[in-house]
Coordinates of C-alpha atoms and ligand atoms in Angstrom, one line a residue:
M14 CA -27.1 -11.2 -12.2
K15 CA -23.8 -10.0 -14.1
K16 CA -21.3 -9.2 -11.6
Y17 CA -18.7 -6.4 -11.7
L18 CA -15.2 -6.7 -9.5
L19 CA -14.7 -3.1 -9.0
T20 CA -12.4 -3.4 -5.7
A21 CA -8.9 -2.3 -5.2
G22 CA -7.5 -5.7 -5.3
P23 CA -8.1 -8.3 -6.3
T24 CA -9.0 -6.5 -9.5
P25 CA -10.4 -7.6 -12.9
V26 CA -8.3 -10.2 -14.8
P27 CA -8.4 -9.6 -18.4
D28 CA -9.4 -12.9 -20.4
R29 CA -6.1 -12.5 -22.2
I30 CA -4.0 -13.1 -19.1
L31 CA -6.8 -15.8 -17.9
L32 CA -6.1 -17.7 -21.3
A33 CA -2.5 -17.3 -20.8
M34 CA -2.8 -19.2 -17.9
A35 CA -5.1 -21.9 -18.8
R36 CA -2.6 -24.1 -20.1
E37 CA -0.7 -27.2 -19.2
M38 CA 1.7 -27.1 -16.1
I39 CA 5.6 -26.9 -17.1
H40 CA 8.3 -27.8 -14.7
H41 CA 9.9 -24.7 -13.1
R42 CA 13.1 -26.0 -13.5
H43 CA 12.8 -26.5 -17.3
P44 CA 14.3 -24.1 -19.8
E45 CA 10.5 -23.3 -20.9
F46 CA 10.0 -21.9 -17.2
K47 CA 13.3 -20.2 -17.3
A48 CA 12.7 -18.1 -20.3
I49 CA 9.1 -17.3 -19.0
F50 CA 10.7 -16.1 -15.8
K51 CA 13.4 -14.0 -17.7
E52 CA 10.8 -12.5 -19.3
C53 CA 9.2 -11.4 -16.3
Q54 CA 12.1 -10.1 -14.6
D55 CA 12.9 -7.9 -17.8
G56 CA 8.8 -6.8 -17.7
M57 CA 9.6 -5.7 -13.8
R58 CA 12.8 -4.1 -14.5
W59 CA 10.8 -1.9 -17.0
L60 CA 8.0 -1.4 -14.9
Y61 CA 10.2 -0.6 -11.7
Q62 CA 12.2 1.7 -14.3
T63 CA 15.3 0.0 -12.5
K64 CA 18.7 -1.6 -13.4
S65 CA 18.6 -3.7 -10.6
T66 CA 17.3 -7.5 -10.8
P67 CA 13.7 -7.4 -9.1
L68 CA 12.5 -10.4 -7.0
F69 CA 9.8 -12.6 -6.8
F70 CA 7.9 -14.1 -4.1
C71 CA 5.0 -16.6 -4.1
C72 CA 2.7 -14.9 -1.2
S73 CA 0.4 -12.1 -1.2
G74 CA 1.9 -8.5 -0.8
S75 CA 2.2 -8.6 3.0
G76 CA 4.6 -11.3 2.5
A77 CA 7.1 -8.9 0.4
M78 CA 6.1 -6.3 3.2
E79 CA 7.4 -9.0 5.9
G80 CA 10.7 -9.8 3.8
A81 CA 11.4 -5.8 3.7
V82 CA 11.5 -5.6 7.4
V83 CA 13.0 -9.0 8.1
N84 CA 15.8 -8.7 5.5
F85 CA 17.0 -5.2 6.3
L86 CA 16.9 -4.8 10.3
S87 CA 17.8 -6.2 13.2
P88 CA 15.8 -7.1 16.9
G89 CA 16.5 -3.8 18.8
D90 CA 17.0 -1.6 15.5
E91 CA 14.9 1.3 15.3
A92 CA 12.6 2.4 12.3
I93 CA 10.3 5.2 11.5
V94 CA 7.0 4.4 10.1
V95 CA 4.3 6.5 8.3
V96 CA 1.0 5.7 9.8
G97 CA -2.0 6.9 8.0
G98 CA -4.1 4.0 7.6
K99 CA -4.3 0.1 7.7
F100 CA -1.3 -0.6 5.7
G101 CA 0.8 2.0 7.4
E102 CA -0.2 0.1 10.6
R103 CA 0.9 -3.0 9.1
W104 CA 4.4 -2.1 8.7
V105 CA 4.2 -1.0 12.5
E106 CA 2.9 -4.9 13.3
L107 CA 5.6 -6.4 11.4
C108 CA 8.3 -4.3 13.2
K109 CA 6.8 -5.2 16.4
A110 CA 6.7 -8.7 15.5
Y111 CA 10.3 -8.8 14.8
G112 CA 11.7 -6.8 18.2
I113 CA 12.0 -3.7 15.7
T114 CA 11.0 -0.1 17.5
A115 CA 8.6 1.3 15.2
H116 CA 8.8 5.4 15.7
E117 CA 5.3 6.1 14.3
I118 CA 4.6 9.3 12.4
A119 CA 0.8 9.4 13.0
V120 CA -0.8 10.8 10.0
E121 CA -4.6 11.7 10.0
W122 CA -6.6 9.3 7.7
G123 CA -7.1 10.4 4.2
H124 CA -4.3 13.0 4.4
A125 CA -0.4 12.6 3.2
V126 CA 2.4 12.7 5.2
D127 CA 4.4 16.1 5.8
P128 CA 7.7 15.2 4.4
A129 CA 9.0 17.9 7.2
A130 CA 7.4 15.6 9.6
V131 CA 9.7 12.8 8.4
A132 CA 12.8 14.9 8.3
R133 CA 11.9 15.7 12.0
A134 CA 11.6 12.2 12.8
L135 CA 15.2 11.3 10.9
E136 CA 16.7 13.9 13.2
A137 CA 15.1 12.8 16.5
H138 CA 15.6 9.0 15.9
P139 CA 19.2 9.4 13.6
A140 CA 19.7 5.6 14.4
A141 CA 16.8 4.7 12.3
K142 CA 17.5 2.1 9.6
A143 CA 14.6 2.4 7.8
V144 CA 11.6 4.5 6.9
Y145 CA 8.5 2.8 6.0
V146 CA 5.7 4.2 4.0
Q147 CA 3.3 3.3 1.5
A148 CA 3.1 4.9 -1.8
S149 CA -0.7 4.8 -1.9
E150 CA -2.5 4.3 1.4
T151 CA -5.3 2.0 0.1
S152 CA -7.5 2.2 3.2
T153 CA -7.8 6.0 3.1
G154 CA -7.1 6.7 -1.0
A155 CA -4.4 8.9 -0.1
A156 CA -1.0 9.1 -1.9
H157 CA 2.2 9.8 0.1
P158 CA 4.9 11.9 -1.4
I159 CA 7.9 9.4 -1.6
Q160 CA 9.8 11.2 -3.8
E161 CA 10.5 13.8 -1.3
L162 CA 10.8 11.3 1.1
A163 CA 13.5 9.6 -1.1
A164 CA 15.6 13.1 -1.1
L165 CA 15.8 13.0 3.0
T166 CA 16.8 9.2 3.1
A167 CA 19.4 9.5 0.2
A168 CA 21.6 11.9 2.5
R169 CA 21.8 9.2 5.2
P170 CA 23.7 6.2 4.1
D171 CA 22.6 4.1 6.7
T172 CA 19.0 5.1 6.5
L173 CA 16.7 3.1 3.9
L174 CA 13.2 4.2 2.3
V175 CA 11.3 1.1 2.1
V176 CA 7.9 2.0 -0.1
D177 CA 4.9 -0.4 0.0
A178 CA 3.9 0.6 -4.0
I179 CA 1.1 -2.4 -4.0
T180 CA -1.3 0.2 -5.4
A181 CA 1.0 2.3 -6.9
L182 CA 3.4 0.5 -9.6
G183 CA 1.6 0.6 -12.7
V184 CA -0.7 3.2 -11.6
W185 CA 1.6 6.1 -11.8
D186 CA 5.3 6.9 -12.3
V187 CA 7.5 5.5 -9.8
P188 CA 10.8 5.4 -11.0
V189 CA 12.7 3.5 -8.8
D190 CA 16.3 4.3 -9.8
A191 CA 15.6 8.0 -10.7
W192 CA 14.0 8.7 -7.3
G193 CA 16.4 6.5 -5.3
L194 CA 13.9 4.3 -3.8
D195 CA 15.7 1.5 -1.7
V196 CA 13.0 -1.2 -1.2
V197 CA 9.6 -1.1 -3.3
V198 CA 7.3 -4.1 -2.7
C199 CA 4.1 -4.6 -4.9
G200 CA 1.8 -7.5 -5.3
S201 CA 0.2 -9.2 -8.3
Q202 CA -3.6 -8.6 -7.8
K203 CA -3.5 -4.8 -8.1
A204 CA -2.5 -3.1 -11.3
L205 CA -0.7 -6.0 -12.7
M206 CA -4.0 -7.5 -13.4
L207 CA -3.4 -11.1 -12.2
P208 CA -4.9 -12.8 -9.3
P209 CA -3.6 -12.9 -5.8
G210 CA 0.0 -14.7 -5.2
L211 CA 2.8 -13.1 -6.3
A212 CA 4.9 -10.3 -4.9
F213 CA 7.6 -8.4 -5.8
A214 CA 10.4 -6.4 -4.6
S215 CA 12.9 -4.1 -6.3
V216 CA 16.1 -3.6 -4.0
S217 CA 18.4 -0.8 -4.3
D218 CA 22.8 -1.5 -3.8
K219 CA 22.4 0.6 -0.9
A220 CA 19.6 -1.7 0.7
W221 CA 21.9 -4.9 -0.3
R222 CA 24.8 -3.4 1.4
L223 CA 22.7 -2.6 4.5
A224 CA 21.0 -6.2 4.4
E225 CA 24.6 -7.5 4.9
R226 CA 23.8 -6.2 8.8
A227 CA 20.5 -7.7 9.3
R228 CA 20.0 -10.1 11.7
T229 CA 16.5 -11.0 12.0
A230 CA 15.5 -14.7 11.6
R231 CA 13.9 -15.7 8.5
F232 CA 13.8 -18.5 6.3
Y233 CA 11.3 -18.6 3.4
F234 CA 11.4 -14.7 2.7
D235 CA 15.6 -14.6 2.6
W236 CA 15.9 -12.5 0.2
R237 CA 19.8 -13.0 -0.3
R238 CA 19.2 -16.4 -1.2
E239 CA 16.7 -15.5 -3.6
R240 CA 18.6 -12.9 -5.2
K241 CA 21.3 -15.4 -5.9
K242 CA 19.1 -18.0 -7.2
Q243 CA 17.0 -15.6 -9.3
E244 CA 19.8 -13.8 -10.7
T245 CA 20.3 -17.1 -12.6
A246 CA 17.0 -17.1 -13.4
D247 CA 16.1 -19.5 -10.9
V248 CA 13.9 -19.5 -7.6
A249 CA 14.7 -21.4 -4.5
F250 CA 11.2 -23.1 -4.0
T251 CA 8.5 -24.3 -6.4
P252 CA 6.9 -21.2 -7.8
A253 CA 3.2 -20.2 -8.7
V254 CA 4.2 -21.1 -12.4
S255 CA 0.6 -20.4 -13.8
L256 CA 0.8 -17.0 -12.2
F257 CA 4.3 -16.3 -14.3
V258 CA 2.8 -17.4 -17.3
G259 CA -0.1 -14.7 -16.5
L260 CA 2.6 -11.8 -15.5
R261 CA 4.2 -12.6 -18.7
E262 CA 1.1 -11.6 -20.5
A263 CA 0.2 -9.1 -18.1
L264 CA 3.6 -7.4 -19.0
A265 CA 3.1 -7.7 -22.6
M266 CA 0.1 -5.9 -22.3
M267 CA 1.4 -3.1 -20.3
K268 CA 4.2 -2.7 -22.5
E269 CA 1.5 -2.6 -25.6
E270 CA -0.2 0.3 -23.7
G271 CA 3.1 1.7 -22.7
L272 CA 4.0 3.4 -19.2
P273 CA 2.8 7.0 -20.3
G274 CA -0.3 5.5 -21.5
I275 CA -0.9 3.6 -18.5
F276 CA -0.4 6.5 -16.0
A277 CA -2.8 8.9 -18.1
R278 CA -5.3 5.9 -18.2
H279 CA -5.4 5.5 -14.3
D280 CA -5.3 9.5 -13.9
L281 CA -8.0 9.8 -16.5
L282 CA -10.2 7.4 -14.2
A283 CA -9.7 8.6 -11.0
R284 CA -10.4 12.4 -12.3
A285 CA -13.6 11.4 -13.7
T286 CA -14.2 9.4 -10.7
R287 CA -13.6 12.4 -8.3
A288 CA -16.0 14.5 -10.3
G289 CA -18.9 11.7 -10.5
A290 CA -18.5 11.7 -6.9
Q291 CA -18.9 15.6 -6.3
A292 CA -21.4 15.9 -9.0
I293 CA -23.9 14.2 -6.6
G294 CA -23.0 16.1 -3.7
L295 CA -20.5 13.6 -2.3
S296 CA -17.1 14.7 -1.0
L297 CA -13.7 13.0 -1.1
F298 CA -12.2 11.4 2.0
A299 CA -8.7 11.9 0.9
T300 CA -6.7 15.6 0.5
A301 CA -4.2 14.0 -1.5
P302 CA -5.9 11.4 -3.5
S303 CA -4.6 8.6 -5.1
A304 CA -5.1 7.6 -8.9
S305 CA -5.5 3.9 -7.9
V306 CA -8.6 4.2 -5.9
T307 CA -10.9 7.2 -4.7
A308 CA -12.5 7.2 -1.2
V309 CA -15.8 8.9 -0.8
N310 CA -17.4 10.1 2.2
A311 CA -21.1 8.6 2.6
P312 CA -23.6 11.0 2.9
A313 CA -24.8 12.1 6.5
G314 CA -27.1 9.6 7.9
V315 CA -26.0 6.8 5.2
D316 CA -24.0 3.6 6.3
S317 CA -21.5 3.3 3.7
Q318 CA -21.4 -0.6 4.5
K319 CA -25.2 -0.4 3.2
I320 CA -23.9 1.2 0.2
V321 CA -21.4 -1.4 -0.7
S322 CA -24.0 -4.1 0.2
T323 CA -26.8 -2.6 -1.7
M324 CA -24.3 -2.4 -4.9
R325 CA -23.1 -5.4 -4.6
D326 CA -26.3 -7.7 -3.7
K327 CA -28.8 -5.6 -5.8
Y328 CA -27.1 -4.7 -8.5
G329 CA -23.9 -6.8 -9.0
V330 CA -21.4 -4.3 -8.2
A331 CA -18.3 -4.7 -6.1
I332 CA -16.8 -1.9 -4.2
A333 CA -15.2 -1.4 -0.9
G334 CA -15.9 0.4 2.3
G335 CA -14.0 1.7 4.7
Q336 CA -12.0 -0.2 7.5
D337 CA -11.3 0.5 11.5
Q338 CA -12.1 4.3 12.0
A339 CA -13.4 4.8 8.4
K340 CA -15.8 1.8 8.9
G341 CA -19.6 3.1 7.7
K342 CA -18.2 6.2 7.0
I343 CA -16.4 6.1 3.7
I344 CA -16.4 4.2 0.3
R345 CA -14.0 3.1 -2.2
L346 CA -14.2 3.2 -5.6
A347 CA -11.1 1.5 -7.3
H348 CA -9.9 2.2 -10.8
L349 CA -6.4 0.3 -11.1
G350 CA -5.2 -2.4 -13.4
Y351 CA -8.0 -3.6 -16.0
F352 CA -10.2 -0.8 -15.4
D353 CA -11.6 1.6 -18.3
R354 CA -14.0 4.4 -18.8
F355 CA -17.2 2.3 -18.5
D356 CA -16.2 0.5 -15.5
I357 CA -16.2 3.9 -13.8
V358 CA -19.8 4.7 -15.4
T359 CA -20.8 1.2 -14.0
A360 CA -19.8 2.2 -10.7
L361 CA -21.1 5.4 -10.7
S362 CA -24.6 4.1 -11.9
A363 CA -24.8 1.7 -9.1
L364 CA -23.7 4.2 -6.8
E365 CA -27.0 6.4 -7.7
L366 CA -29.1 3.8 -7.6
A367 CA -28.1 2.3 -4.2
L368 CA -28.5 5.5 -2.7
G369 CA -31.8 6.1 -3.9
D370 CA -32.7 2.7 -2.3
L371 CA -31.1 3.9 0.9
G372 CA -33.2 7.1 1.3
H373 CA -30.6 9.2 0.0
A374 CA -32.2 10.1 -3.6
V375 CA -29.6 11.9 -6.1
E376 CA -30.4 13.1 -9.4
L377 CA -29.9 9.9 -11.6
G378 CA -27.2 10.3 -14.0
A379 CA -25.6 13.3 -13.0
S380 CA -22.6 11.5 -11.8
V381 CA -22.4 9.6 -15.0
A382 CA -22.6 12.7 -17.0
A383 CA -19.7 14.6 -15.0
A384 CA -17.5 11.5 -15.5
E385 CA -18.6 11.6 -19.0
K386 CA -17.6 15.1 -19.6
V387 CA -14.4 14.3 -17.8
F388 CA -13.8 11.6 -20.6
A389 CA -15.3 13.7 -23.4
A390 CA -12.6 16.6 -22.7
A391 CA -9.8 14.1 -22.5
G392 CA -11.0 12.7 -25.7
K393 CA -10.8 16.4 -27.5
A394 CA -7.4 17.0 -26.0
K395 CA -6.1 14.3 -27.8
Ligands
PLP427 C1 -1.3 -0.7 0.0 C2 -1.6 -2.0 0.5 N1 -0.2 -2.6 1.0 C3 -0.4 -3.8 1.5 C4 -1.5 -4.6 1.0 C5 -1.6 -5.9 1.5 O1 -1.3 -6.9 0.3 P1 -2.1 -8.6 0.4 O2 -3.3 -8.5 1.1 O3 -1.7 -8.7 -0.8 O4 -1.1 -9.0 1.5 C6 -2.5 -4.0 0.3 C7 -3.7 -5.1 -0.4 O5 -4.9 -4.5 -0.2 C8 -2.4 -2.7 -0.1 O6 -3.4 -2.3 -0.7

């Protein structure tokens, strides 16, 4: 059975990147690696749309999230955290682990935070040193309005906006400098089309200034040490050399497509997925849907975990279900990174078949037809 990896991370890795990584090892202190590292820096600067020097870490995205807490706050500090899903909860867990008081803004799962709620929280907790949020809350498929939130923190010289853009960067426009986003973290196994293992951060001048006061204990994820090293195209520790080689190739592919092309493709795939799901009577879970993953409510009486396992085990199509309060209730169809139109057709087709197997017959082909109509309309518009 042919297998299809249609999850929101890890995402499929193109052959071109796999082949680039399938080469002899090189030493990370040699000029050849330095040149690759510099290309990766330039590429990430382009992707982040920033003049600052992006930082690289050898860890999954959560490692960069941890760094975005310990490098800017101290034990006893306060932070405001937008919690609209699993990854919002992770910010809270990280704050708690380091003795930081997290003032939570609870957002109903699937919804976007209301910027007015963040403005109120900033008024209520003027000592808060940061607002932590997801650009795309992958667990619910919702996108938060980070540009609006940046306008709130921009007016406060001692408060940072820290954005987890792990499933947003390289999916839609996140112009870091233009919007004034202070810290933006990302991971390799999403829109960057790479295996897991690399994480990234952009850090504003304001954030570096405020980093001077942070007293939280840290060692491996000491971003000031990394900054010093990485500004000279060096790294503190042995890096994941092969992933940097892959990243250089991924960024070359992304540059060939161009940012407008990348954003338009993700938008098109998201719209087609939504149309497909709705055409077979399914409703969307997120009221502010992200362009990286579409969360769809399972039909009444059908356990979404069964949809996921049937699609995977019977049809070879891997998608994700819901977590925690959404477990058994939603499925998540991904479309970020190395995804194109026929990945959507495949996912929808397998979904229709699996629903039928589970006793919820739908008109076969209806969701595929709806998605194709979106593709055809986009093709005509060109
Ligand atoms: C929005 C978001 N934040 C954080 C993470 C955690 O990243 P990782 O699993 O790479 O540590 C993920 C991973 O799915 C994510 O989607």
